[in-house]
CSV table of C-alpha atoms in Angstrom, one decimal:
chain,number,residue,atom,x,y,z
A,1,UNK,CA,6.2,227.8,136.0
A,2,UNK,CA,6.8,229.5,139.3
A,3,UNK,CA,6.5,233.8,140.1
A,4,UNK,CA,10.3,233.5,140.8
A,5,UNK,CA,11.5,232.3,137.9
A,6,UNK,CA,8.9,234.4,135.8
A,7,UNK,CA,10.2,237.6,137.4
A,8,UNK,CA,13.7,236.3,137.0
A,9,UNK,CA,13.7,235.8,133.2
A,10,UNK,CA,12.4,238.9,132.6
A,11,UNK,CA,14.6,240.5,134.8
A,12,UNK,CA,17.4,239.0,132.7
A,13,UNK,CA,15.9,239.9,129.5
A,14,UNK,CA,15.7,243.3,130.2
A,15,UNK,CA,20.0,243.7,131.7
A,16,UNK,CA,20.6,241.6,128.7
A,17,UNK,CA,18.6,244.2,126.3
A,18,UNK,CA,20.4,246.7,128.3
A,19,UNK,CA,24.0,246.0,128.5
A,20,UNK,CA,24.6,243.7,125.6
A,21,UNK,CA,25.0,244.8,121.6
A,22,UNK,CA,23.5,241.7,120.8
A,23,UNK,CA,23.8,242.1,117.1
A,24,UNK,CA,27.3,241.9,117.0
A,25,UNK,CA,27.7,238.5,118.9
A,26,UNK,CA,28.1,235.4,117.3
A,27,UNK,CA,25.2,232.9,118.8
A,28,UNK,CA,28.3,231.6,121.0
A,29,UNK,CA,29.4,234.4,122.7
A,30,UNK,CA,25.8,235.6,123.2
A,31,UNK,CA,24.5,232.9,125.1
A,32,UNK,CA,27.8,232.8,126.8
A,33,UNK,CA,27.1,236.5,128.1
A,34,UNK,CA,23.3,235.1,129.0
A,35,UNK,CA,24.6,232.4,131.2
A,36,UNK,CA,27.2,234.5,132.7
A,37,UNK,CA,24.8,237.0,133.6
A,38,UNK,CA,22.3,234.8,134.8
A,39,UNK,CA,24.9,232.9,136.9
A,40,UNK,CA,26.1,236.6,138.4
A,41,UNK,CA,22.0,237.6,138.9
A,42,UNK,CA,21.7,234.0,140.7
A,43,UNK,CA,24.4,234.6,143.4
A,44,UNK,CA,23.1,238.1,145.0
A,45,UNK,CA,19.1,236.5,144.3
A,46,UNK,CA,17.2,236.2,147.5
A,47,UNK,CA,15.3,233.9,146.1
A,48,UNK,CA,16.6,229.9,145.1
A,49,UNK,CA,16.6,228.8,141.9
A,50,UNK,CA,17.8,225.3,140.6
A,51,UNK,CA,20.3,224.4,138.4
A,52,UNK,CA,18.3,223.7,135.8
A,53,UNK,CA,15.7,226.5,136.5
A,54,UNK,CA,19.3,228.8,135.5
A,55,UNK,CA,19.7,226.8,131.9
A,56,UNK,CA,16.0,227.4,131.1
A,57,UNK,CA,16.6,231.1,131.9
A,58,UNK,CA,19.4,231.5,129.7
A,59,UNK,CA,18.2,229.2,126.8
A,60,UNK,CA,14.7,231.1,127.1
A,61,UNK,CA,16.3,234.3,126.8
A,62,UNK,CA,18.6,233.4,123.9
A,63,UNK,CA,15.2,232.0,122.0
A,64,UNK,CA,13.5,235.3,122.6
A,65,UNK,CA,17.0,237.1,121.2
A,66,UNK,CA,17.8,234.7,118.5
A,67,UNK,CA,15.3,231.8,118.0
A,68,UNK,CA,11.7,231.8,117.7
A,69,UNK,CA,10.7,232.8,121.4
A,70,UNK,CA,8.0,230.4,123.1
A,71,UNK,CA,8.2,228.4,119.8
A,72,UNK,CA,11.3,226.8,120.4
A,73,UNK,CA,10.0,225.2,123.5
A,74,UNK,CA,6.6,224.1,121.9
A,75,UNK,CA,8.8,223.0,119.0
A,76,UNK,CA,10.6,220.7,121.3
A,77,UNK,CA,7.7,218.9,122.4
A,78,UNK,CA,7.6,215.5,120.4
A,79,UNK,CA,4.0,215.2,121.1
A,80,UNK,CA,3.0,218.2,119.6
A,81,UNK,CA,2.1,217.8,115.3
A,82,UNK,CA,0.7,221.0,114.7
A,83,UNK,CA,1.1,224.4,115.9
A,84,UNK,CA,-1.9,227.1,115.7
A,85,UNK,CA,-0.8,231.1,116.4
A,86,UNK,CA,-4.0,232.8,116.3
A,87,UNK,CA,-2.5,236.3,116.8
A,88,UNK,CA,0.3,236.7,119.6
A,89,UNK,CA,-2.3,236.1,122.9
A,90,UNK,CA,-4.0,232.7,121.0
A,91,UNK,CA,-2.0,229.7,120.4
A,92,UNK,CA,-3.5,226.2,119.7
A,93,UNK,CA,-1.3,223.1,119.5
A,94,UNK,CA,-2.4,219.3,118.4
A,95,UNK,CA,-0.5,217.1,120.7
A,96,UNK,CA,-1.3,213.2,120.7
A,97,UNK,CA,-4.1,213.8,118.1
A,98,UNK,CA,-6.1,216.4,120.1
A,99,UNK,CA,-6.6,220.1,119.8
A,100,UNK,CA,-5.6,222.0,123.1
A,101,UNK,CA,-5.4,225.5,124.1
A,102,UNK,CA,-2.1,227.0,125.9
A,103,UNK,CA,-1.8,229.3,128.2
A,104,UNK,CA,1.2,231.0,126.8
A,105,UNK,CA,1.4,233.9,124.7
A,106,UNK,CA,3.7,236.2,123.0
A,107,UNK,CA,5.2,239.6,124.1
A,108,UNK,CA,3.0,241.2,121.8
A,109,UNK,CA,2.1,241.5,118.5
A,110,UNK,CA,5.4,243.4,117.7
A,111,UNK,CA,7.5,240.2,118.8
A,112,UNK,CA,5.5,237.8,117.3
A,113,UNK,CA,6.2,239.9,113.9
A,114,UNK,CA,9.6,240.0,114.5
A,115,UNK,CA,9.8,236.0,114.8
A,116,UNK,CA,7.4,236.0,111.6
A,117,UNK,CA,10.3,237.9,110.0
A,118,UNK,CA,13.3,235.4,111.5
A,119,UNK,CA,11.0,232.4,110.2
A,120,UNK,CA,10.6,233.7,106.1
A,121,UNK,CA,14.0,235.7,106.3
A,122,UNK,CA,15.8,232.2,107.1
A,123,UNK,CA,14.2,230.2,104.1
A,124,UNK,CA,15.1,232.8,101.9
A,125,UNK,CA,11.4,234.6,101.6
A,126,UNK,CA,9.8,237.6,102.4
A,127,UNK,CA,6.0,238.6,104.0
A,128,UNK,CA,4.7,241.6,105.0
A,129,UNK,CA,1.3,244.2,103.8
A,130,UNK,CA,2.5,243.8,100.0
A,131,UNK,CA,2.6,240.7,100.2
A,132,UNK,CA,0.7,239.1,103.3
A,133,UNK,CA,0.5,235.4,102.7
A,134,UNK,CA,3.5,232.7,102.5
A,135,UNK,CA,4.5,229.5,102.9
A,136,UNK,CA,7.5,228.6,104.2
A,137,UNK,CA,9.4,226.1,106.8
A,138,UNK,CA,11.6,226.3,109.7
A,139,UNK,CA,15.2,225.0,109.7
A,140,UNK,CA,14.2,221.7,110.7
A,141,UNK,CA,11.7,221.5,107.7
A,142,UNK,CA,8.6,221.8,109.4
A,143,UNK,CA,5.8,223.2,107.1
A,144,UNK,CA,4.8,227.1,107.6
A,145,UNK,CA,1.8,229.3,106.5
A,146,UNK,CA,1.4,232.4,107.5
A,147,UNK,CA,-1.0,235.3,107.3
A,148,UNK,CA,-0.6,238.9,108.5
A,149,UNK,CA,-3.4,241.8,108.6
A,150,UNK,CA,-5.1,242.9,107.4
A,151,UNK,CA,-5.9,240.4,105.3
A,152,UNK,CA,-5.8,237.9,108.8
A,153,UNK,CA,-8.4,240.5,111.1
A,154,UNK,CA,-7.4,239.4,114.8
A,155,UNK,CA,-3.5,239.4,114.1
A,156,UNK,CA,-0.5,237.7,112.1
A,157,UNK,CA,-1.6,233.9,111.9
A,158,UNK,CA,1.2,231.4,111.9
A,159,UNK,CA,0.3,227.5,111.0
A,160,UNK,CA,3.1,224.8,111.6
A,161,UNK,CA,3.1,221.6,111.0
A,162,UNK,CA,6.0,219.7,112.6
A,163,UNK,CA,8.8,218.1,110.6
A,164,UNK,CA,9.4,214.4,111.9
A,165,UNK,CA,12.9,214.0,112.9
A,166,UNK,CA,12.6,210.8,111.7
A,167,UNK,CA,12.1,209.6,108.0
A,168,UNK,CA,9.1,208.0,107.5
A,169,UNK,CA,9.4,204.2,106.5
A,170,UNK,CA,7.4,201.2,104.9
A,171,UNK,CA,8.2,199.6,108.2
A,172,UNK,CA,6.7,202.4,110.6
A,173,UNK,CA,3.6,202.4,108.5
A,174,UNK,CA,2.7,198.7,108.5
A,175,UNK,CA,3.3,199.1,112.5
A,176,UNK,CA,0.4,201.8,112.9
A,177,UNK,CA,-1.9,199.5,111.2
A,178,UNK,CA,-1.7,202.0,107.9
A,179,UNK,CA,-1.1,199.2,105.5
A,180,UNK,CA,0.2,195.3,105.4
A,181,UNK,CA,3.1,193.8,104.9
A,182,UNK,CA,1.8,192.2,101.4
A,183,UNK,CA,0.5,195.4,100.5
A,184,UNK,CA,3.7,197.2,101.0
A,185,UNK,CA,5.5,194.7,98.8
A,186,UNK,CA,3.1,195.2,96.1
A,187,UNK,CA,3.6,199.1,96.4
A,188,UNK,CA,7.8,198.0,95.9
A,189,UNK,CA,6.9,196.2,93.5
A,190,UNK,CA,4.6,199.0,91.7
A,191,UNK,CA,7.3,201.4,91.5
A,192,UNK,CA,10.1,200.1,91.2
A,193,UNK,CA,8.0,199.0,87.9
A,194,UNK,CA,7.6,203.1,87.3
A,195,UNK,CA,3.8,203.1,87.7
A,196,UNK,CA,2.5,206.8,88.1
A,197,UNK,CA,1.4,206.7,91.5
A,198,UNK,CA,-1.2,209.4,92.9
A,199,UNK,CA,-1.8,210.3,96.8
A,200,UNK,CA,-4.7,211.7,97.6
A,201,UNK,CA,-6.7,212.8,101.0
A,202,UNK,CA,-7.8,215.4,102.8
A,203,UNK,CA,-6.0,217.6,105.3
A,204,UNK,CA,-3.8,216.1,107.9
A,205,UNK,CA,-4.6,212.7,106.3
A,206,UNK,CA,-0.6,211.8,106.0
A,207,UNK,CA,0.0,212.2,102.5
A,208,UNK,CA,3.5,214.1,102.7
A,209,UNK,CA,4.3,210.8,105.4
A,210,UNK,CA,2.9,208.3,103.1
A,211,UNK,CA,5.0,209.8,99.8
A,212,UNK,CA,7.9,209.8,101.6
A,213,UNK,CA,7.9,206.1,102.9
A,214,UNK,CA,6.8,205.4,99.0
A,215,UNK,CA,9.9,207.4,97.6
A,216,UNK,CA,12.3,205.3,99.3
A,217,UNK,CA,11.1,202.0,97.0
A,218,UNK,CA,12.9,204.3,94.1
A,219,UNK,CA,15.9,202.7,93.0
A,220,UNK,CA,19.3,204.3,94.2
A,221,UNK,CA,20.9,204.5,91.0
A,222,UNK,CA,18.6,207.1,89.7
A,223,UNK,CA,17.5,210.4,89.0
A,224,UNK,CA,15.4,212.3,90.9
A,225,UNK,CA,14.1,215.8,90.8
A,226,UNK,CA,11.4,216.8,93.8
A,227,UNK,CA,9.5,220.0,93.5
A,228,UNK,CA,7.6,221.6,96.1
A,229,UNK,CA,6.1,224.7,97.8
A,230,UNK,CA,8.1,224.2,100.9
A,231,UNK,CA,10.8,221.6,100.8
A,232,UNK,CA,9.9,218.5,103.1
A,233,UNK,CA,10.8,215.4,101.6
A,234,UNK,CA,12.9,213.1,103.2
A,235,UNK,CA,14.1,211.1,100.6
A,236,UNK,CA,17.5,208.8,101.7
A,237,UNK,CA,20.2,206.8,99.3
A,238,UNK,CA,19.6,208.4,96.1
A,239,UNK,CA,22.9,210.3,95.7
A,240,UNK,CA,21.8,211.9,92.3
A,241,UNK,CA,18.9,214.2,94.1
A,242,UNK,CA,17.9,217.5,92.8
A,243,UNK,CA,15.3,219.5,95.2
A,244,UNK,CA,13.6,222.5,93.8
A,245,UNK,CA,11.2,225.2,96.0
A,246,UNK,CA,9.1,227.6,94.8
A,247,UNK,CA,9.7,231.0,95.3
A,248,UNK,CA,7.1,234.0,96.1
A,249,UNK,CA,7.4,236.9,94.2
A,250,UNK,CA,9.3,239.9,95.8
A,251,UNK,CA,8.1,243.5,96.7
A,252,UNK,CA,8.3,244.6,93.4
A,253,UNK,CA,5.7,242.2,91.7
A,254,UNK,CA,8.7,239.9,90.3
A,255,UNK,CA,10.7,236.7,90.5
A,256,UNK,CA,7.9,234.4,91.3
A,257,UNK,CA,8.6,230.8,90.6
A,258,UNK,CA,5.9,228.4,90.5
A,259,UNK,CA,5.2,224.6,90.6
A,260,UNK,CA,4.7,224.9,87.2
A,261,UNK,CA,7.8,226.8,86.1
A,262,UNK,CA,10.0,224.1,88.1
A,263,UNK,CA,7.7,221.1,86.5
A,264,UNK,CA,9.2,223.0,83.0
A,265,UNK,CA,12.4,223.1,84.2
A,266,UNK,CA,12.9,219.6,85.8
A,267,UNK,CA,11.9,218.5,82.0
A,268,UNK,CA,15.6,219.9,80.7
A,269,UNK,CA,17.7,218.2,83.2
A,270,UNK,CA,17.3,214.7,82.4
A,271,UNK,CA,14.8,213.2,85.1
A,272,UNK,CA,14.1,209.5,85.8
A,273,UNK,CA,11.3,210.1,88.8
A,274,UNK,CA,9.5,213.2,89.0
A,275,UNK,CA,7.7,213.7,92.4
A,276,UNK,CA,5.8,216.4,92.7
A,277,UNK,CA,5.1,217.2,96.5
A,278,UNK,CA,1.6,218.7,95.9
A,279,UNK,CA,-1.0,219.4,92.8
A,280,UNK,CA,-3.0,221.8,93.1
A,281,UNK,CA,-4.0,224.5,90.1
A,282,UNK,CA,-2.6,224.6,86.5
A,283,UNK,CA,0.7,222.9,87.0
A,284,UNK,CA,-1.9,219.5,86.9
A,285,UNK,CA,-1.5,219.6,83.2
A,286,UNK,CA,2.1,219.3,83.0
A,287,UNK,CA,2.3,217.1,85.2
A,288,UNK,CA,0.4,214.9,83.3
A,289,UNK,CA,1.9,216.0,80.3
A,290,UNK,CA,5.5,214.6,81.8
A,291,UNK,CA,3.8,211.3,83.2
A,292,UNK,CA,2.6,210.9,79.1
A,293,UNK,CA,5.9,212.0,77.5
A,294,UNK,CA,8.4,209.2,79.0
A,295,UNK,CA,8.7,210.4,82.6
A,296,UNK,CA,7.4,207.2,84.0
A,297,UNK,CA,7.5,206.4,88.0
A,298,UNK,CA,6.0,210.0,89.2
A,299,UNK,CA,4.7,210.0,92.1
A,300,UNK,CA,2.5,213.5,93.6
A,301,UNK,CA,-0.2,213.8,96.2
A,302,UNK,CA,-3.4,215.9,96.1
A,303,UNK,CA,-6.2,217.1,98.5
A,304,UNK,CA,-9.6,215.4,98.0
A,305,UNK,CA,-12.6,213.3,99.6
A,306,UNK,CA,-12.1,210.0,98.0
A,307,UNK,CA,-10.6,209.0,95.0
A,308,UNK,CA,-13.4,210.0,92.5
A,309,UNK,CA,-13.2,213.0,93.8
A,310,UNK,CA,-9.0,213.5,93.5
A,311,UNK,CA,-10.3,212.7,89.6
A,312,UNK,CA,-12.6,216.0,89.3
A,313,UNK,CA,-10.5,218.0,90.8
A,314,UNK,CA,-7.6,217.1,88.7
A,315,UNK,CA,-9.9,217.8,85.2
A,316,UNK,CA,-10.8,220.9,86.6
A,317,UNK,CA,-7.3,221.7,87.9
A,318,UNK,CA,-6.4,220.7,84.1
A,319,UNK,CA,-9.0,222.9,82.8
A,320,UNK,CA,-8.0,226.0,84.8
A,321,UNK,CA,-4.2,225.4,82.6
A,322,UNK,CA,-5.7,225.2,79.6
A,323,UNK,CA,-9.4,226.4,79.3
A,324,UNK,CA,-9.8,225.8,75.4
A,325,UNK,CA,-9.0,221.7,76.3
A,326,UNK,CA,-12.2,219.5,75.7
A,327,UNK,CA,-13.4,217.3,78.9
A,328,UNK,CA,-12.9,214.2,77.1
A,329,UNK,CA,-9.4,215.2,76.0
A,330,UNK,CA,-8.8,216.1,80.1
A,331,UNK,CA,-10.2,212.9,81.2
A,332,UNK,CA,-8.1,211.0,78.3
A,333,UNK,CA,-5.0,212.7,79.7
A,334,UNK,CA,-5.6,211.6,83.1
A,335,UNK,CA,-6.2,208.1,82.8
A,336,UNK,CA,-3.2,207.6,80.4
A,337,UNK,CA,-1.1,209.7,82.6
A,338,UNK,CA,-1.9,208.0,86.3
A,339,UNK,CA,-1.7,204.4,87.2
A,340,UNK,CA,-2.7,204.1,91.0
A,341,UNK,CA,-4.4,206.3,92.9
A,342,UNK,CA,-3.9,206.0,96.9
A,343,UNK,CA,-6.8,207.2,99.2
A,344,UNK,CA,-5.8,208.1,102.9
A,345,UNK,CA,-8.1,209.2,105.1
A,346,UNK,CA,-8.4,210.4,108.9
A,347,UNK,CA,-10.4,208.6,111.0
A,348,UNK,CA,-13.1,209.6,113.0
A,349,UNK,CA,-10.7,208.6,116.1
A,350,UNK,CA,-7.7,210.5,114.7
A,351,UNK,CA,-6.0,207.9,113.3
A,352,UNK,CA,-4.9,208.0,109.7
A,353,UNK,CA,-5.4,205.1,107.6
A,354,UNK,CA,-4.9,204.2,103.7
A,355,UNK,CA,-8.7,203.3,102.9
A,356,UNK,CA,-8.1,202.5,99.1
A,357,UNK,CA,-5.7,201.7,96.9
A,358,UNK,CA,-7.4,201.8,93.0
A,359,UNK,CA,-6.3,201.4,89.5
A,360,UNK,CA,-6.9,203.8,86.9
A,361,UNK,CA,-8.3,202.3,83.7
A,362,UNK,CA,-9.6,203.1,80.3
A,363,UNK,CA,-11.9,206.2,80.0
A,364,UNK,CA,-15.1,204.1,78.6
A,365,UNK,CA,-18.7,206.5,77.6
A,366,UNK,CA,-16.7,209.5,78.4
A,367,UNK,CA,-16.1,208.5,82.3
A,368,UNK,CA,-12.5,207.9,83.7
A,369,UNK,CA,-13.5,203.9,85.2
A,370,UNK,CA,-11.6,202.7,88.2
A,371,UNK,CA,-10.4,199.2,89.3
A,372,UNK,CA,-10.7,199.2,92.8
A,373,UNK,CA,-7.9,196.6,94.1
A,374,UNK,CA,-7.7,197.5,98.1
A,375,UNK,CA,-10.3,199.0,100.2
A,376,UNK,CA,-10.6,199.5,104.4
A,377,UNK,CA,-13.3,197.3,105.8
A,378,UNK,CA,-13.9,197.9,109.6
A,379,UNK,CA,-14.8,194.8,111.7
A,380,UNK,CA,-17.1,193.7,114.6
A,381,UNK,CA,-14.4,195.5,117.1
A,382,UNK,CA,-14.8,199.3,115.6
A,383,UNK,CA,-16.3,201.5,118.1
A,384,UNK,CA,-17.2,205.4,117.5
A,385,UNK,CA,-13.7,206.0,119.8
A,386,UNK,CA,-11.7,203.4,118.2
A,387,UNK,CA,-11.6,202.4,114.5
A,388,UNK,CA,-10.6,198.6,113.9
A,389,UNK,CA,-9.9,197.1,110.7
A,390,UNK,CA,-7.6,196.5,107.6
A,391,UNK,CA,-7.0,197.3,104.0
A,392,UNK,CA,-8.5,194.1,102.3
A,393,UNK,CA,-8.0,193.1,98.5
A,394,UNK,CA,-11.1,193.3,96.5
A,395,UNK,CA,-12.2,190.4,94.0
A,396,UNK,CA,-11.5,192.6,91.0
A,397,UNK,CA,-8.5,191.4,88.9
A,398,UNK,CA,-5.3,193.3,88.4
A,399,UNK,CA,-5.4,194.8,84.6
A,400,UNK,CA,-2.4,196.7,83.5
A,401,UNK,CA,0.3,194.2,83.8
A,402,UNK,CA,2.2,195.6,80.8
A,403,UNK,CA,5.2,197.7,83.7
A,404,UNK,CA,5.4,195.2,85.6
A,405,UNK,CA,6.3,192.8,82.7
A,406,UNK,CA,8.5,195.1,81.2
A,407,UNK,CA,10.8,195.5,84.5
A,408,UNK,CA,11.0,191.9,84.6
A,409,UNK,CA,8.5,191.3,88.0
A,410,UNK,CA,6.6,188.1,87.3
A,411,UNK,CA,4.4,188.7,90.2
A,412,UNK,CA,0.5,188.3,90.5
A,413,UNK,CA,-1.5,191.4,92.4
């Protein structure tokens, strides 16, 4: 970006700040006044700019008035997946699976508050010293945390993680190698039969993408209640959707709505699928509780390091609900409640793969016992760089058949 154009913007910015009572425009009229006064500045300029040089003035300098500043233009970068705002002189971006510096920054700490405010005020939420943490998401969905000081020490912290434009499908995951086509038809097959299916992985592993491609297997003719922190979901077809967010409490201490509250709630309005975007404290227990009271086909995700793993934390998210509950009572609860447990992972070359796909069987000598069906094998191509491999069935037999029969799916897995 050019010294001209540089000095130009801010020249702009500053008549604009100036001469305008921005408040009272509409967004119209305001960036009409922007590209009138950039066209004006542009004709008595000694120095050239081009055409499009003039739009990226004017669009810049509504963003900075309006939108989100230098986030809108990162934001538009398809390649970027993950935005990183350590304080308003450090952002990091993950473009193309790789973590990269940039060399712009913020106003100052004042403007980057300001679009901290415009972020949470649009979703309906509010941050600030009372209350310094919050999650939240931009108008296109995209997923946002943020952290102000002085509980974050070197300025606010904004995380973003981008909101594809595009839903993701069964389709788009068998073509980057994530599963196969016979896989994905047992998955259909699995619940549209209303198994209780469980996604679990560690951060950034894809298990918002993969619960979305597996919510679009529900049947169109039913109900559907989603609950989540921040609303990102993308289920399409199913006309008789109910979406529920959490809410943060407000600067008084009250109206706090929690996973668990909605969970509550979704019971009274006559769900078919329950999908829970995230587990991850006390609302486990009613969760399970729904799966084991008639709410078949629920489908959630959780964060963990393999599948045995997602088990202990889900007892001890259980236990945390309900302290007085014996371990065997938590374990018998899981493994009645949850059919299939998915395992996604993120490769050591930054690709993210489904690396096991078990069933969840009886608990037998007081341990929860697991059926593994599908598990990653790398081949003779995998390198350190470049993972090569594929999602291969184990020898183990498919046990609980019982769903499947019941919906009518005479199929073997």
């Amino acid at each position: 970006m050019s010294l001209i154009y540089n000095d130009f913007f801010l020249s702009i910015k500053e008549k604009i700040d100036t001469i305008l009572a921005t408040n009272s425009l509409t967004d119209r009229e305001l960036l009409n006044c922007i590209e009138d006064l950039v066209q004006k500045e542009s004709e008595v300029a000694s120095s050239y700019l081009s055409i499009n040089e003039r739009i990226n003035i004017a669009n810049r300098t509504f963003n900075s008035i309006r939108g989100f500043g230098i986030l809108d233009s990162i934001m538009s970068d398809e390649n970027v997946t993950e935005v990183m705002i350590n304080g308003y002189n450090n952002i990091f971006i993950e473009k193309n699976g790789k973590l990269l510096k940039l060399d712009e920054k913020f106003d100052s700490e004042e403007k980057l508050n300001d679009i901290i405010q415009r972020i949470v005020g649009k979703a309906g939420r509010e941050v600030n010293q009372a209350n310094p943490i919050v999650d939240t998401r931009l108008p296109d969905g995209s997923r946002v945390n943020v952290v102000l000081p002085p509980i974050s020490l070197d300025g606010p912290t904004v995380t973003i993680r981008k909101f594809s434009k595009t839903p993701m499908t069964i389709e788009r995951l068998i073509e980057y190698n994530s599963i196969t086509k016979e896989i994905a038809d047992v998955l259909k097959y699995l619940v549209e039969a209303k198994y209780n299916i469980f996604i679990s992985g560690g951060t950034g592993s894809g298990k918002t993408t993969f619960l979305n491609a597996l919510s679009n297997f529900i049947p169109k003719d039913e109900r559907v209640i989603t609950i989540e922190d921040s609303a990102e979901l993308q289920i399409v077809g199913v006309e008789n959707l109910v979406r529920l967010e959490t809410r943060n409490s407000n600067t008084t201490g009250v109206g706090e709505l929690t996973i668990r509250d909605l969970i509550k709630s979704a019971l009274r309005m006559r769900p078919e699928r329950i999908v829970v975007g995230e587990v991850r404290g006390k609302e486990a227990l009613d969760m399970l509780q729904a799966m084991n009271t008639g709410h078949d086909g629920s489908l959630s995700t959780g964060h963990a390091n393999s599948t045995i793993d997602m088990l202990s934390r889900l007892e001890t998210m259980v236990l945390t609900g309900s302290e007085g509950l014996p371990l065997i009572a938590v374990r018998q609860q899981i493994a009645s409640a949850i059919d299939i447990i998915i395992h996604l992972s993120r490769m050591r070359d930054k690709t993210r793969r489904t690396v096991e796909i078990s069933e969840v069987c009886s608990v037998e000598n007081g341990e929860i016992k697991l059926n593994t069906l599908y598990e990653f094998v790398e081949n003779e191509d995998s390198t350190l760089d470049n993972v090569k491999g594929e999602l291969k069935r184990t020898d183990n037999a498919f046990r609980n058949y019982s769903k499947l029969m019941a919906a009518g799916f005479n199929i073997k897995i």
